[in-house]
PDB file of C-alpha atoms in Angstrom:
ATOM      1  CA  MET A   1      24.998   6.224  -2.098  1.00  0.00           C
ATOM      2  CA  ALA A   2      23.448   4.735  -5.105  1.00  0.00           C
ATOM      3  CA  THR A   3      25.351   1.560  -6.075  1.00  0.00           C
ATOM      4  CA  LEU A   4      23.634   0.074  -9.176  1.00  0.00           C
ATOM      5  CA  PRO A   5      25.149   1.566 -12.374  1.00  0.00           C
ATOM      6  CA  PRO A   6      23.104   2.632 -15.389  1.00  0.00           C
ATOM      7  CA  GLY A   7      21.989  -0.290 -17.589  1.00  0.00           C
ATOM      8  CA  THR A   8      21.668  -2.685 -14.503  1.00  0.00           C
ATOM      9  CA  ARG A   9      18.458  -4.814 -14.745  1.00  0.00           C
ATOM     10  CA  VAL A  10      16.150  -4.767 -11.687  1.00  0.00           C
ATOM     11  CA  ASP A  11      12.662  -5.458 -10.600  1.00  0.00           C
ATOM     12  CA  LEU A  12      10.610  -3.974  -7.996  1.00  0.00           C
ATOM     13  CA  THR A  13      10.315  -5.514  -4.505  1.00  0.00           C
ATOM     14  CA  GLU A  14       6.895  -6.919  -3.453  1.00  0.00           C
ATOM     15  CA  GLU A  15       6.591  -3.870  -1.009  1.00  0.00           C
ATOM     16  CA  ALA A  16       7.057  -1.290  -3.849  1.00  0.00           C
ATOM     17  CA  ALA A  17       4.726  -3.070  -6.241  1.00  0.00           C
ATOM     18  CA  GLU A  18       1.939  -3.157  -3.511  1.00  0.00           C
ATOM     19  CA  ALA A  19       2.598   0.524  -2.337  1.00  0.00           C
ATOM     20  CA  LEU A  20       3.149   2.433  -5.654  1.00  0.00           C
ATOM     21  CA  ARG A  21       0.068   3.723  -7.511  1.00  0.00           C
ATOM     22  CA  PHE A  22       1.929   4.061 -10.921  1.00  0.00           C
ATOM     23  CA  THR A  23       3.683   0.668 -11.461  1.00  0.00           C
ATOM     24  CA  PRO A  24       5.282  -0.771 -14.821  1.00  0.00           C
ATOM     25  CA  PRO A  25       3.926  -3.572 -16.752  1.00  0.00           C
ATOM     26  CA  ASP A  26       5.514  -6.945 -16.024  1.00  0.00           C
ATOM     27  CA  GLY A  27       9.156  -7.150 -17.292  1.00  0.00           C
ATOM     28  CA  ASP A  28      12.580  -6.060 -16.296  1.00  0.00           C
ATOM     29  CA  LEU A  29      13.495  -2.586 -15.437  1.00  0.00           C
ATOM     30  CA  ILE A  30      16.589  -0.871 -16.257  1.00  0.00           C
ATOM     31  CA  VAL A  31      18.451   1.404 -13.988  1.00  0.00           C
ATOM     32  CA  VAL A  32      18.786   5.000 -16.049  1.00  0.00           C
ATOM     33  CA  VAL A  33      20.276   6.926 -12.964  1.00  0.00           C
ATOM     34  CA  HIS A  34      22.866   9.783 -13.558  1.00  0.00           C
ATOM     35  CA  PRO A  35      26.137   8.503 -13.059  1.00  0.00           C
ATOM     36  CA  ALA A  36      26.846  11.275 -10.446  1.00  0.00           C
ATOM     37  CA  ALA A  37      24.257   9.450  -8.178  1.00  0.00           C
ATOM     38  CA  LEU A  38      26.970   6.705  -7.788  1.00  0.00           C
ATOM     39  CA  ARG A  39      28.970   9.361  -5.762  1.00  0.00           C
ATOM     40  CA  ALA A  40      26.237  10.804  -3.758  1.00  0.00           C
ATOM     41  CA  PRO A  41      27.150   9.991  -0.160  1.00  0.00           C
ATOM     42  CA  ARG A  42      23.881  10.196   1.587  1.00  0.00           C
ATOM     43  CA  SER A  43      21.286   8.800  -0.743  1.00  0.00           C
ATOM     44  CA  ARG A  44      20.380   5.644  -2.559  1.00  0.00           C
ATOM     45  CA  HIS A  45      17.959   7.321  -4.679  1.00  0.00           C
ATOM     46  CA  THR A  46      17.870   6.139  -8.465  1.00  0.00           C
ATOM     47  CA  GLN A  47      15.693   6.238 -11.578  1.00  0.00           C
ATOM     48  CA  VAL A  48      14.564   3.178 -13.397  1.00  0.00           C
ATOM     49  CA  ALA A  49      12.851   2.733 -16.654  1.00  0.00           C
ATOM     50  CA  GLN A  50      11.166   0.003 -18.861  1.00  0.00           C
ATOM     51  CA  PHE A  51      11.664  -0.330 -22.450  1.00  0.00           C
ATOM     52  CA  VAL A  52       9.835  -2.316 -25.176  1.00  0.00           C
ATOM     53  CA  ALA A  53      11.761  -2.686 -28.344  1.00  0.00           C
ATOM     54  CA  GLY A  54      13.893   0.218 -27.325  1.00  0.00           C
ATOM     55  CA  GLU A  55      10.944   2.470 -26.806  1.00  0.00           C
ATOM     56  CA  LEU A  56      10.219   3.893 -23.212  1.00  0.00           C
ATOM     57  CA  THR A  57       7.167   2.583 -21.598  1.00  0.00           C
ATOM     58  CA  TRP A  58       7.501   3.453 -17.914  1.00  0.00           C
ATOM     59  CA  LEU A  59       9.570   5.708 -15.804  1.00  0.00           C
ATOM     60  CA  GLY A  60      10.006   5.820 -11.998  1.00  0.00           C
ATOM     61  CA  ALA A  61      12.271   7.223  -9.308  1.00  0.00           C
ATOM     62  CA  LEU A  62      12.779   5.513  -5.917  1.00  0.00           C
ATOM     63  CA  GLY A  63      15.467   4.131  -3.630  1.00  0.00           C
ATOM     64  CA  GLU A  64      17.492   1.123  -4.495  1.00  0.00           C
ATOM     65  CA  ASP A  65      16.274  -0.607  -1.376  1.00  0.00           C
ATOM     66  CA  LEU A  66      12.826  -1.055  -3.432  1.00  0.00           C
ATOM     67  CA  LEU A  67      14.703  -3.000  -6.254  1.00  0.00           C
ATOM     68  CA  VAL A  68      16.021  -6.429  -6.783  1.00  0.00           C
ATOM     69  CA  VAL A  69      18.801  -7.103  -9.312  1.00  0.00           C
ATOM     70  CA  VAL A  70      17.718  -9.340 -12.043  1.00  0.00           C
ATOM     71  CA  GLU A  71      20.281 -11.297 -14.093  1.00  0.00           C
ATOM     72  CA  GLY A  72      20.831 -10.315 -17.449  1.00  0.00           C
ATOM     73  CA  PRO A  73      23.149  -8.163 -19.577  1.00  0.00           C
ATOM     74  CA  ILE A  74      23.904  -4.605 -19.032  1.00  0.00           C
ATOM     75  CA  GLU A  75      21.883  -2.362 -21.208  1.00  0.00           C
ATOM     76  CA  PRO A  76      24.533   0.403 -22.126  1.00  0.00           C
ATOM     77  CA  ASP A  77      22.040   2.588 -24.152  1.00  0.00           C
ATOM     78  CA  ALA A  78      19.117   2.604 -21.786  1.00  0.00           C
ATOM     79  CA  ARG A  79      19.961   6.250 -20.599  1.00  0.00           C
ATOM     80  CA  ALA A  80      20.100   7.514 -24.249  1.00  0.00           C
ATOM     81  CA  ASN A  81      16.806   5.694 -24.955  1.00  0.00           C
ATOM     82  CA  CYS A  82      15.163   7.367 -22.256  1.00  0.00           C
ATOM     83  CA  ARG A  83      16.607  10.661 -23.181  1.00  0.00           C
ATOM     84  CA  ALA A  84      14.899  10.449 -26.519  1.00  0.00           C
ATOM     85  CA  HIS A  85      11.491  10.494 -24.913  1.00  0.00           C
ATOM     86  CA  LEU A  86      12.160  13.953 -23.233  1.00  0.00           C
ATOM     87  CA  LEU A  87      11.417  17.344 -24.405  1.00  0.00           C
ATOM     88  CA  TRP A  88       8.840  16.438 -26.976  1.00  0.00           C
ATOM     89  CA  GLY A  89       5.084  15.170 -27.101  1.00  0.00           C
ATOM     90  CA  ASP A  90       1.499  16.954 -27.089  1.00  0.00           C
ATOM     91  CA  ARG A  91       1.716  17.276 -23.374  1.00  0.00           C
ATOM     92  CA  LEU A  92       5.229  19.041 -23.093  1.00  0.00           C
ATOM     93  CA  TRP A  93       5.200  21.865 -20.534  1.00  0.00           C
ATOM     94  CA  ASP A  94       1.744  21.036 -19.025  1.00  0.00           C
ATOM     95  CA  ILE A  95       1.339  21.187 -15.402  1.00  0.00           C
ATOM     96  CA  VAL A  96      -0.551  18.404 -13.659  1.00  0.00           C
ATOM     97  CA  ARG A  97      -1.433  17.253 -10.094  1.00  0.00           C
ATOM     98  CA  PRO A  98      -1.049  13.385 -10.066  1.00  0.00           C
ATOM     99  CA  GLY A  99      -1.674  13.343  -6.232  1.00  0.00           C
ATOM    100  CA  SER A 100       0.253  10.915  -4.146  1.00  0.00           C
ATOM    101  CA  LEU A 101       2.626   8.385  -5.801  1.00  0.00           C
ATOM    102  CA  LEU A 102       1.295   5.819  -3.053  1.00  0.00           C
ATOM    103  CA  HIS A 103      -1.896   4.175  -2.472  1.00  0.00           C
ATOM    104  CA  GLU A 104      -3.981   5.547   0.336  1.00  0.00           C
ATOM    105  CA  ASP A 105      -3.483   2.415   2.584  1.00  0.00           C
ATOM    106  CA  ALA A 106       0.227   2.421   1.853  1.00  0.00           C
ATOM    107  CA  ASP A 107       2.544   3.136   4.753  1.00  0.00           C
ATOM    108  CA  GLY A 108       4.758   6.413   3.885  1.00  0.00           C
ATOM    109  CA  PRO A 109       7.204   7.635   3.374  1.00  0.00           C
ATOM    110  CA  LEU A 110       8.460   4.882   1.312  1.00  0.00           C
ATOM    111  CA  SER A 111      12.181   4.995   0.675  1.00  0.00           C
ATOM    112  CA  THR A 112      13.034   8.110  -1.663  1.00  0.00           C
ATOM    113  CA  VAL A 113       9.638   8.042  -3.341  1.00  0.00           C
ATOM    114  CA  TYR A 114       8.698  11.666  -3.827  1.00  0.00           C
ATOM    115  CA  ALA A 115       6.259  12.273  -0.963  1.00  0.00           C
ATOM    116  CA  GLY A 116       5.185  16.005  -1.369  1.00  0.00           C
ATOM    117  CA  SER A 117       1.699  17.185  -0.966  1.00  0.00           C
ATOM    118  CA  ARG A 118      -1.130  15.618  -2.774  1.00  0.00           C
ATOM    119  CA  LEU A 119      -1.775  18.933  -4.416  1.00  0.00           C
ATOM    120  CA  ARG A 120       1.824  19.344  -5.657  1.00  0.00           C
ATOM    121  CA  PRO A 121       2.067  20.719  -9.325  1.00  0.00           C
ATOM    122  CA  TRP A 122       4.142  18.559 -11.750  1.00  0.00           C
ATOM    123  CA  LEU A 123       5.762  19.680 -14.800  1.00  0.00           C
ATOM    124  CA  VAL A 124       5.548  17.571 -18.039  1.00  0.00           C
ATOM    125  CA  ILE A 125       8.903  17.252 -19.634  1.00  0.00           C
ATOM    126  CA  GLY A 126       8.413  14.390 -22.116  1.00  0.00           C
ATOM    127  CA  GLU A 127       6.046  11.412 -23.154  1.00  0.00           C
ATOM    128  CA  SER A 128       6.393   7.658 -23.127  1.00  0.00           C
ATOM    129  CA  VAL A 129       5.778   5.604 -26.420  1.00  0.00           C
ATOM    130  CA  HIS A 130       2.149   5.146 -25.196  1.00  0.00           C
ATOM    131  CA  GLY A 131       1.561   8.967 -24.833  1.00  0.00           C
ATOM    132  CA  GLU A 132       1.752   9.001 -21.077  1.00  0.00           C
ATOM    133  CA  PRO A 133       3.257  12.157 -19.781  1.00  0.00           C
ATOM    134  CA  ILE A 134       6.635  12.169 -18.037  1.00  0.00           C
ATOM    135  CA  ALA A 135       6.577  14.643 -15.293  1.00  0.00           C
ATOM    136  CA  VAL A 136       8.750  15.988 -12.472  1.00  0.00           C
ATOM    137  CA  PRO A 137       7.561  17.600  -9.203  1.00  0.00           C
ATOM    138  CA  LEU A 138       7.856  21.441  -8.718  1.00  0.00           C
ATOM    139  CA  THR A 139       8.960  22.189  -5.288  1.00  0.00           C
ATOM    140  CA  ASP A 140       9.779  25.438  -3.247  1.00  0.00           C
ATOM    141  CA  ALA A 141      12.920  27.105  -4.673  1.00  0.00           C
ATOM    142  CA  ALA A 142      14.942  26.537  -1.495  1.00  0.00           C
ATOM    143  CA  ASN A 143      17.900  24.676  -2.396  1.00  0.00           C
ATOM    144  CA  PRO A 144      18.459  25.130  -6.254  1.00  0.00           C
ATOM    145  CA  ARG A 145      21.202  23.164  -7.989  1.00  0.00           C
ATOM    146  CA  TRP A 146      22.143  22.301 -11.704  1.00  0.00           C
ATOM    147  CA  TRP A 147      19.600  19.437 -11.622  1.00  0.00           C
ATOM    148  CA  THR A 148      16.941  21.611 -10.003  1.00  0.00           C
ATOM    149  CA  PRO A 149      16.447  24.507 -12.332  1.00  0.00           C
ATOM    150  CA  VAL A 150      14.368  27.500 -10.904  1.00  0.00           C
ATOM    151  CA  VAL A 151      11.403  28.696 -12.751  1.00  0.00           C
ATOM    152  CA  PRO A 152      10.076  32.083 -11.736  1.00  0.00           C
ATOM    153  CA  SER A 153       6.471  32.364 -10.635  1.00  0.00           C
ATOM    154  CA  ALA A 154       5.752  34.712 -13.642  1.00  0.00           C
ATOM    155  CA  MET A 155       6.473  31.807 -15.949  1.00  0.00           C
ATOM    156  CA  LEU A 156       3.974  29.495 -14.338  1.00  0.00           C
ATOM    157  CA  ARG A 157       0.283  29.590 -14.801  1.00  0.00           C
ATOM    158  CA  PHE A 158      -1.911  27.450 -12.893  1.00  0.00           C
ATOM    159  CA  GLU A 159      -4.559  27.740 -10.025  1.00  0.00           C
ATOM    160  CA  GLY A 160      -3.209  27.871  -6.537  1.00  0.00           C
ATOM    161  CA  ASN A 161      -0.304  29.378  -4.658  1.00  0.00           C
ATOM    162  CA  VAL A 162       1.943  30.186  -7.564  1.00  0.00           C
ATOM    163  CA  LYS A 163       5.614  31.023  -6.537  1.00  0.00           C
ATOM    164  CA  ASP A 164       9.058  30.578  -7.826  1.00  0.00           C
ATOM    165  CA  ALA A 165       9.628  26.718  -8.192  1.00  0.00           C
ATOM    166  CA  GLN A 166      12.501  24.314  -8.630  1.00  0.00           C
ATOM    167  CA  VAL A 167      12.063  21.432 -11.061  1.00  0.00           C
ATOM    168  CA  GLU A 168      13.200  18.219  -9.400  1.00  0.00           C
ATOM    169  CA  LEU A 169      14.679  16.428 -12.355  1.00  0.00           C
ATOM    170  CA  ALA A 170      15.774  13.449 -10.323  1.00  0.00           C
ATOM    171  CA  HIS A 171      12.318  12.415  -9.593  1.00  0.00           C
ATOM    172  CA  ALA A 172      10.791  11.690 -13.118  1.00  0.00           C
ATOM    173  CA  TRP A 173       7.564   9.542 -13.486  1.00  0.00           C
ATOM    174  CA  THR A 174       5.259   8.561 -16.072  1.00  0.00           C
ATOM    175  CA  LEU A 175       1.866   9.368 -15.260  1.00  0.00           C
ATOM    176  CA  PRO A 176      -1.420   8.165 -16.457  1.00  0.00           C
ATOM    177  CA  ALA A 177      -2.520   9.555 -19.824  1.00  0.00           C
ATOM    178  CA  ALA A 178      -5.749  10.709 -18.046  1.00  0.00           C
ATOM    179  CA  SER A 179      -3.750  13.241 -15.856  1.00  0.00           C
ATOM    180  CA  GLY A 180      -5.508  16.342 -16.975  1.00  0.00           C
ATOM    181  CA  ALA A 181      -3.610  19.744 -17.304  1.00  0.00           C
ATOM    182  CA  VAL A 182      -4.133  22.244 -14.649  1.00  0.00           C
ATOM    183  CA  GLY A 183      -1.923  24.806 -16.137  1.00  0.00           C
ATOM    184  CA  HIS A 184       1.379  25.177 -18.101  1.00  0.00           C
ATOM    185  CA  LEU A 185       4.781  26.539 -18.309  1.00  0.00           C
ATOM    186  CA  LEU A 186       4.623  29.897 -20.253  1.00  0.00           C
ATOM    187  CA  PRO A 187       6.616  30.620 -23.273  1.00  0.00           C
ATOM    188  CA  GLY A 188       9.858  32.170 -22.211  1.00  0.00           C
ATOM    189  CA  GLY A 189      10.000  29.895 -19.188  1.00  0.00           C
ATOM    190  CA  GLU A 190      10.953  26.754 -21.178  1.00  0.00           C
ATOM    191  CA  ARG A 191      14.463  27.742 -22.266  1.00  0.00           C
ATOM    192  CA  PRO A 192      16.296  27.176 -18.869  1.00  0.00           C
ATOM    193  CA  VAL A 193      14.397  24.197 -18.162  1.00  0.00           C
ATOM    194  CA  GLU A 194      15.002  22.586 -21.407  1.00  0.00           C
ATOM    195  CA  ALA A 195      18.880  23.363 -20.925  1.00  0.00           C
ATOM    196  CA  ALA A 196      18.856  21.559 -17.574  1.00  0.00           C
ATOM    197  CA  VAL A 197      16.917  18.591 -19.034  1.00  0.00           C
ATOM    198  CA  ARG A 198      19.398  18.245 -21.763  1.00  0.00           C
ATOM    199  CA  ALA A 199      22.288  18.529 -19.405  1.00  0.00           C
ATOM    200  CA  TYR A 200      20.817  16.222 -16.693  1.00  0.00           C
ATOM    201  CA  PHE A 201      19.865  13.540 -19.112  1.00  0.00           C
ATOM    202  CA  GLY A 202      22.532  14.013 -21.539  1.00  0.00           C
TER     203      GLY A 202
END
């Protein structure tokens, strides 16, 4: 299970820094995982963020084995500061295809870093202070939970095989601002996703 409580200061291991395509700028990262993850018995998956003057600059989801703890005070408001960057922005509800989260020459899979298809659609649920979209992968609706709300295919508009999809809220990443939209979540589909985002990051 995850062992690092929200607010803990960490940094990427050298392995993670070399393998990940979307890495943070230099500086401490802060654990912003949902507290329930500390009770999940089979996964060390966590969520980390970087802030500058309290504003979110980067977000990533990976296993604790790819992190090292950094000395420093706990940041009790980190998860709330992260939440303030969700459900807003010019790109909200866009669908993008960022490709792999790992470099082509990286050995994968890497810990719990999401390793779905390179063509996997992702849903934008927020925006960093620099205007970079915060997105989560859309996967087959095979194991829905309260933190993986299901969106009916009729509410999704993008090219490719469109089917009912669950939104993987535990795998949020900031993606490059240049990640172009390939579709969007239709009006009427936002409400259950918005409610789940508020509940999960609340």
